[in-house]
Coordinates of C-alpha atoms in Angstrom, one line a residue:
X14 CA 17.9 -37.6 31.4
X15 CA 17.1 -35.2 27.6
X16 CA 19.4 -32.5 27.7
X17 CA 16.9 -29.3 27.5
X18 CA 19.6 -26.2 26.9
X19 CA 19.2 -24.2 24.0
X20 CA 22.1 -24.0 21.6
X21 CA 24.2 -20.9 22.0
X22 CA 22.7 -20.4 25.3
X23 CA 24.3 -21.4 28.5
X24 CA 22.4 -23.0 31.3
X25 CA 22.5 -20.2 33.5
X26 CA 21.0 -17.9 31.2
X27 CA 18.1 -20.3 30.0
X28 CA 17.7 -20.6 33.7
X29 CA 17.4 -16.5 34.1
X30 CA 15.1 -16.2 31.1
X31 CA 12.8 -19.3 33.4
X32 CA 12.7 -17.3 36.2
X33 CA 8.8 -15.9 36.5
X34 CA 8.8 -11.8 36.1
X35 CA 5.8 -11.7 37.3
X36 CA 1.8 -13.7 37.9
X37 CA -0.7 -13.5 35.9
X38 CA -4.3 -15.3 36.3
X39 CA -2.4 -17.7 39.0
X40 CA 0.4 -18.8 36.5
X41 CA 4.1 -17.2 36.4
X42 CA 5.4 -15.5 33.0
X43 CA 8.9 -15.9 32.5
X44 CA 10.9 -13.7 30.1
X45 CA 11.0 -16.7 28.1
X46 CA 7.3 -17.0 27.8
X47 CA 7.1 -13.0 27.1
X48 CA 9.5 -14.0 23.9
X49 CA 7.7 -16.7 22.6
X50 CA 4.1 -14.9 23.2
X51 CA 5.7 -12.0 20.8
X52 CA 7.1 -14.6 18.3
X53 CA 3.6 -16.5 18.0
X54 CA 1.8 -12.5 18.2
X55 CA 4.1 -11.8 15.2
X56 CA 3.6 -14.9 13.8
X57 CA 0.0 -14.5 13.2
X58 CA 0.4 -11.2 12.0
X59 CA 2.8 -12.2 9.0
X60 CA -0.4 -15.2 8.4
X61 CA -2.9 -12.5 8.5
X62 CA -0.7 -10.4 5.7
X63 CA -0.2 -13.4 3.6
X64 CA -4.2 -14.3 3.2
X65 CA -5.0 -10.5 2.6
X66 CA -2.4 -11.0 -0.5
X67 CA -3.4 -11.2 -4.0
X68 CA -1.8 -14.5 -4.1
X69 CA -4.2 -16.5 -1.8
X70 CA -7.2 -15.0 -4.0
X71 CA -5.8 -16.2 -7.2
X72 CA -5.1 -19.9 -5.8
X73 CA -9.2 -19.8 -4.3
X74 CA -10.1 -18.3 -7.8
X75 CA -8.2 -21.7 -9.4
X76 CA -10.3 -23.4 -7.1
X77 CA -13.5 -22.1 -8.9
X78 CA -14.7 -20.2 -5.9
X79 CA -17.1 -17.3 -6.8
X80 CA -16.1 -13.7 -6.0
X81 CA -18.2 -13.3 -3.4
X82 CA -17.5 -16.3 -1.6
X83 CA -14.0 -15.5 -2.1
X84 CA -14.6 -12.4 0.5
X85 CA -16.3 -14.5 2.8
X86 CA -13.6 -17.3 2.9
X87 CA -10.4 -15.1 3.0
X88 CA -12.1 -13.1 6.1
X89 CA -12.9 -15.9 7.9
X90 CA -9.8 -17.1 7.6
X91 CA -7.6 -14.3 8.8
X92 CA -10.4 -14.5 11.7
X93 CA -9.3 -18.4 12.3
X94 CA -5.8 -17.5 12.0
X95 CA -5.8 -14.6 14.4
X96 CA -7.7 -16.7 17.3
X97 CA -5.3 -19.6 16.6
X98 CA -2.5 -17.4 16.6
X99 CA -3.5 -15.5 19.8
X100 CA -4.4 -18.8 21.8
X101 CA -0.8 -20.0 20.8
X102 CA 0.7 -17.0 22.1
X103 CA -1.2 -17.2 25.0
X104 CA -0.1 -20.8 25.8
X105 CA 3.5 -20.0 24.9
X106 CA 3.4 -17.4 27.7
X107 CA 2.6 -20.2 30.1
X108 CA -1.2 -19.6 30.5
X109 CA -2.5 -22.6 29.2
X110 CA -5.5 -22.4 27.3
X111 CA -7.2 -26.0 26.5
X112 CA -8.4 -26.4 22.7
X113 CA -11.1 -29.3 23.4
X114 CA -12.2 -27.3 26.6
X115 CA -15.8 -25.9 26.2
X116 CA -15.9 -22.0 26.1
X117 CA -17.7 -20.3 28.9
X118 CA -21.3 -19.5 28.4
X119 CA -21.4 -22.0 25.2
X120 CA -21.0 -26.1 25.5
X121 CA -18.2 -25.9 22.2
X122 CA -14.3 -25.9 22.0
X123 CA -12.3 -24.0 20.0
X124 CA -11.5 -26.7 17.7
X125 CA -15.0 -27.4 17.4
X126 CA -15.8 -24.0 16.3
X127 CA -12.8 -24.0 14.0
X128 CA -14.2 -27.2 12.2
X129 CA -17.8 -25.8 12.3
X130 CA -16.4 -22.5 10.6
X131 CA -14.2 -24.7 7.9
X132 CA -17.1 -27.1 7.2
X133 CA -19.9 -24.5 6.6
X134 CA -17.2 -22.6 4.2
X135 CA -17.1 -26.0 2.5
X136 CA -20.8 -26.6 2.5
X137 CA -21.3 -23.0 0.4
X138 CA -18.2 -23.7 -1.7
X139 CA -20.0 -27.4 -2.5
X140 CA -23.3 -25.5 -3.3
X141 CA -21.7 -23.0 -5.7
X142 CA -19.5 -25.7 -7.6
X143 CA -22.7 -27.8 -7.9
X144 CA -24.8 -24.9 -9.5
X145 CA -22.0 -23.9 -11.8
X146 CA -21.6 -27.9 -12.9
X147 CA -25.3 -28.1 -13.3
X148 CA -25.6 -25.0 -15.3
X149 CA -22.9 -24.9 -17.4
X150 CA -22.2 -28.7 -18.2
X151 CA -25.0 -31.5 -17.1
X152 CA -28.3 -29.3 -18.1
X153 CA -26.5 -27.4 -20.9
X154 CA -27.2 -30.0 -23.4
X155 CA -30.6 -31.5 -22.4
X156 CA -32.6 -28.9 -24.8
X157 CA -34.5 -27.4 -21.8
X158 CA -34.7 -23.4 -21.4
X159 CA -31.7 -22.2 -20.8
X160 CA -33.8 -19.8 -18.1
X161 CA -35.4 -23.3 -16.6
X162 CA -31.9 -24.8 -16.5
X163 CA -30.5 -21.8 -14.4
X164 CA -33.8 -22.0 -12.1
X165 CA -33.1 -26.0 -12.0
X166 CA -29.4 -25.4 -10.6
X167 CA -30.5 -22.2 -8.1
X168 CA -33.0 -24.7 -6.5
X169 CA -30.3 -27.8 -6.2
X170 CA -28.0 -25.2 -5.1
X171 CA -30.2 -23.8 -2.4
X172 CA -31.3 -27.6 -1.0
X173 CA -27.2 -28.5 -0.7
X174 CA -26.8 -25.4 1.5
X175 CA -29.9 -26.6 3.5
X176 CA -28.9 -30.1 3.7
X177 CA -25.1 -29.3 4.3
X178 CA -25.9 -27.0 7.2
X179 CA -28.1 -29.6 9.2
X180 CA -25.3 -31.9 8.7
X181 CA -22.5 -30.0 9.6
X182 CA -24.8 -29.0 12.8
X183 CA -24.9 -32.4 13.7
X184 CA -21.3 -33.4 13.2
X185 CA -19.7 -30.9 15.3
X186 CA -22.1 -31.7 18.3
X187 CA -25.0 -29.2 17.8
X188 CA -27.8 -31.2 18.0
X189 CA -30.7 -29.9 16.3
X190 CA -33.2 -30.6 19.2
X191 CA -31.2 -28.0 21.4
X192 CA -32.2 -25.4 18.8
X193 CA -36.1 -26.0 19.6
X194 CA -36.1 -22.7 21.6
X195 CA -33.9 -20.8 19.2
X196 CA -36.1 -22.0 16.2
X197 CA -39.3 -20.5 18.4
X198 CA -37.8 -16.9 18.8
X199 CA -36.2 -17.5 14.8
X200 CA -40.5 -18.1 14.4
X201 CA -41.1 -14.9 16.3
X202 CA -38.4 -12.8 14.4
X203 CA -39.6 -14.3 11.1
X204 CA -42.8 -12.1 11.9
X205 CA -41.0 -9.4 12.6
X206 CA -37.5 -8.3 12.1
X207 CA -36.9 -11.2 9.3
X208 CA -40.5 -10.8 7.5
X209 CA -38.7 -8.9 4.9
X210 CA -36.0 -11.4 4.6
X211 CA -38.4 -14.3 4.7
X212 CA -40.4 -12.5 2.1
X213 CA -37.9 -12.1 -0.3
X214 CA -36.4 -15.5 0.3
X215 CA -39.9 -16.8 -0.6
X216 CA -40.7 -14.8 -3.6
X217 CA -37.3 -16.0 -4.8
X218 CA -38.7 -19.3 -5.0
X219 CA -41.6 -18.3 -6.4
X220 CA -39.7 -16.4 -9.1
X221 CA -37.6 -19.6 -10.0
X222 CA -40.7 -21.5 -10.0
X223 CA -42.9 -19.6 -11.9
X224 CA -40.2 -18.1 -14.1
X225 CA -42.2 -14.7 -15.0
X226 CA -38.7 -13.2 -15.3
X227 CA -35.3 -15.2 -16.6
X228 CA -31.7 -14.2 -17.2
X229 CA -31.1 -12.1 -19.9
X230 CA -34.6 -10.9 -20.1
X231 CA -35.3 -7.1 -20.3
X232 CA -37.6 -5.9 -17.7
X233 CA -38.7 -3.0 -16.0
X234 CA -39.7 -3.1 -12.1
X235 CA -40.2 -0.1 -9.4
X236 CA -38.4 2.4 -11.9
X237 CA -35.5 0.2 -12.5
X238 CA -35.2 -0.7 -16.4
X239 CA -32.4 -3.3 -17.5
X240 CA -31.2 -7.3 -18.3
X241 CA -31.6 -9.6 -15.4
X242 CA -28.1 -10.9 -14.8
X243 CA -28.6 -13.1 -11.5
X244 CA -32.0 -14.3 -9.6
X245 CA -30.3 -14.8 -6.0
X246 CA -32.1 -16.3 -2.8
X247 CA -32.9 -12.5 -1.6
X248 CA -32.4 -10.2 -4.5
X249 CA -32.3 -9.8 -8.4
X250 CA -29.5 -8.1 -10.4
X251 CA -30.1 -6.1 -13.3
X252 CA -27.6 -4.4 -15.6
X253 CA -28.3 -0.8 -17.0
X254 CA -27.9 0.1 -20.4
X255 CA -25.4 2.8 -18.1
X256 CA -23.8 -0.7 -16.8
X257 CA -24.9 -0.3 -13.6
X258 CA -25.9 -3.1 -11.6
X259 CA -29.1 -2.6 -9.9
X260 CA -30.0 -4.9 -7.3
X261 CA -34.1 -5.3 -6.4
X262 CA -35.5 -7.2 -3.5
X263 CA -37.4 -10.4 -4.9
X264 CA -40.5 -9.3 -3.1
X265 CA -41.0 -6.4 -6.0
X266 CA -41.3 -9.1 -8.8
X267 CA -44.2 -10.4 -6.7
X268 CA -46.0 -7.4 -5.6
X269 CA -45.2 -4.8 -8.5
X270 CA -46.1 -4.7 -12.1
X271 CA -43.3 -6.1 -14.1
X272 CA -43.1 -5.2 -17.8
X273 CA -41.1 -7.5 -19.6
X274 CA -40.0 -7.1 -22.9
X275 CA -38.7 -10.5 -23.7
X276 CA -41.2 -13.0 -22.0
X277 CA -42.0 -15.7 -24.1
X278 CA -41.6 -13.8 -27.7
X279 CA -38.2 -11.5 -28.0
X280 CA -39.9 -9.3 -30.9
X281 CA -40.6 -6.1 -29.7
X282 CA -43.1 -3.4 -31.5
X283 CA -41.9 0.3 -31.6
X284 CA -44.2 3.0 -32.5
X285 CA -42.5 6.4 -33.9
X286 CA -44.7 9.5 -34.4
X287 CA -44.3 11.6 -36.8
X288 CA -45.5 14.9 -37.9
X289 CA -45.1 16.6 -41.6
X290 CA -46.5 19.9 -42.7
X291 CA -49.8 20.1 -44.5
X292 CA -49.0 20.0 -48.4
X293 CA -47.1 17.3 -48.3
X294 CA -48.1 14.0 -50.3
X295 CA -49.1 11.3 -47.6
X296 CA -48.2 8.6 -50.1
X297 CA -44.3 10.1 -50.6
X298 CA -44.4 10.6 -46.6
X299 CA -45.6 6.7 -46.1
X300 CA -42.6 5.4 -49.1
X301 CA -40.3 7.8 -46.8
X302 CA -40.9 6.2 -43.5
X303 CA -40.9 3.0 -44.9
X304 CA -37.4 3.5 -46.3
X305 CA -36.0 4.9 -43.3
X306 CA -37.5 1.5 -41.1
X307 CA -36.1 -1.1 -43.9
X308 CA -32.8 0.9 -43.8
X309 CA -32.2 -0.2 -40.1
X310 CA -30.5 -3.7 -40.1
X311 CA -32.2 -4.4 -36.8
X312 CA -35.9 -3.8 -38.0
X313 CA -37.6 -7.2 -39.3
X314 CA -38.9 -8.0 -42.2
X315 CA -41.5 -10.3 -40.7
X316 CA -44.0 -8.6 -39.2
X317 CA -43.1 -6.2 -41.9
X318 CA -43.2 -2.1 -41.2
X319 CA -46.4 -0.2 -41.8
X320 CA -47.5 3.5 -41.5
X321 CA -50.7 5.0 -40.1
X322 CA -52.1 8.3 -40.4
X323 CA -53.0 8.7 -37.4
X324 CA -55.1 12.2 -37.2
X325 CA -54.9 15.9 -38.4
X326 CA -53.2 18.0 -35.9
X327 CA -53.1 22.0 -35.8
X328 CA -49.7 22.4 -37.2
X329 CA -48.9 18.9 -38.8
X330 CA -50.3 16.0 -40.3
X331 CA -49.5 13.0 -37.6
X332 CA -48.0 9.8 -39.1
X333 CA -47.2 6.8 -37.3
X334 CA -44.4 4.1 -37.9
X335 CA -44.5 1.3 -36.6
X336 CA -41.8 -1.8 -36.6
X337 CA -40.5 -4.5 -35.3
X338 CA -37.5 -5.5 -33.7
X339 CA -35.9 -8.6 -32.0
X340 CA -32.3 -7.5 -31.1
X341 CA -33.0 -3.9 -29.8
X342 CA -35.2 -4.5 -26.8
X343 CA -32.6 -4.1 -24.9
X344 CA -31.6 -0.5 -26.1
X345 CA -34.8 0.7 -27.3
X346 CA -33.5 4.7 -26.9
X347 CA -30.7 3.8 -29.4
X348 CA -33.2 1.9 -31.8
X349 CA -35.7 4.9 -31.9
X350 CA -32.6 7.8 -32.2
X351 CA -31.5 5.3 -35.1
X352 CA -35.0 5.4 -36.9
X353 CA -35.7 9.0 -36.2
X354 CA -32.2 10.2 -37.9
X355 CA -33.1 7.9 -40.8
X356 CA -36.5 9.5 -41.2
X357 CA -35.3 13.2 -41.1
X358 CA -32.8 12.2 -44.0
X359 CA -35.6 10.2 -45.9
X360 CA -37.9 13.3 -45.2
X361 CA -35.2 16.0 -46.3
X362 CA -34.1 13.7 -49.1
X363 CA -38.1 13.5 -50.5
X364 CA -38.4 17.5 -49.6
X365 CA -41.2 17.0 -47.2
X366 CA -41.2 19.6 -44.7
X367 CA -41.3 18.7 -40.7
X368 CA -43.5 21.9 -39.8
X369 CA -42.6 24.2 -36.4
X370 CA -45.9 25.0 -34.4
X371 CA -48.3 27.3 -35.7
X372 CA -51.0 29.4 -34.6
X373 CA -52.9 31.9 -36.4
X374 CA -53.7 35.6 -33.9
X375 CA -57.1 37.3 -34.8
X376 CA -57.0 41.0 -33.2
X377 CA -61.0 41.7 -32.3
X378 CA -60.2 45.1 -31.1
X379 CA -57.9 47.5 -29.9
X380 CA -54.6 49.4 -31.2
X381 CA -51.7 48.0 -32.3
X382 CA -48.6 50.1 -33.0
X383 CA -46.3 49.0 -35.7
X384 CA -42.6 50.2 -35.8
X385 CA -39.5 49.1 -38.2
X386 CA -36.4 48.3 -36.0
X387 CA -34.9 51.6 -37.3
X388 CA -37.3 53.7 -35.7
X389 CA -38.7 54.9 -39.0
X390 CA -42.5 54.8 -40.1
X391 CA -43.2 51.9 -42.7
X392 CA -44.9 54.4 -45.1
X393 CA -43.8 58.3 -44.7
X394 CA -47.2 59.2 -45.9
X395 CA -48.7 57.2 -43.3
X396 CA -49.1 57.0 -39.4
X397 CA -47.4 53.9 -37.7
X398 CA -50.3 53.6 -35.9
X399 CA -53.4 51.9 -37.2
X400 CA -56.5 50.9 -35.6
X401 CA -57.8 47.1 -36.2
X402 CA -61.0 47.4 -36.0
X403 CA -61.8 45.6 -39.0
X404 CA -61.3 48.9 -41.2

């Protein structure tokens, strides 16, 4: 017979620790079981603290896992660790819980649930890894447009997720035939509560297929202007010039009017209105505006800048400077500001005046009283009031 004594503790003390203290759920609970329960539970808390540390996140980053998937993976691992250590603690306390027995209400055991969670994380990791490899390595030197490469990588990634989920469900004991009722309920849900999610997902597929927008495009949609950073399954990430990431649902790009500044051709035409005083030489104004346009390094020489005399306004002769730029479509406000600074400098150097608004006042009848600021009449021998009746 094996010796069951614990080193440093006598047989009488062991017997005392194993003596039942109370009953719980039909099982005897001893002091030794309570000690084991506390030890397992403390071990679980320590494991949770380790999983929450930056050390674990650095390991996951080295495994080339995306940041959003890292957050999901660490959360799932924490929940799994809590369940594992809690069940082990309950078993150590003297209340047997079978890892392979089905849980009440569902035909799955704890081992199957852990396997399901682990395999789902692996599927999402594999999909993200596949997308990265396709976009950054295999498709990089194919000669295809980068936006088309991204669309292909994203579609393949979505296919890996869908196929992987079906394979995982089949291998963890969840047969797809048993999901018929759930599929019918999900169909009703898509028609009501899940309608927006399904609409955004389908819109994302349409965007990837038709490519009205691509990664790196400068767009404006629903009052949001910026550069497209990501096209995801449900939404698109747009980065504004203020370095703010705007999350726009994909259906907005299908239902709303979208302005794409760089669709097909990255060259963009800018129109800058300029008003000069009457009496200015129009040819000198034209040369000054063209000089201001050419001195900006972001102005294209082909098509060349041009100047139009737009109209004769109330207070000024209105010109319009038309320039083309390739690089400044992502920062149009900065480009316009640089042009305006250069225009003001060139007009000032040429002695051309930018007028203030002017109005001619005609008094048809009435009396207008004129006074100097010091209160004295403007003419000692003249009444400071004068009748403006055409006299």
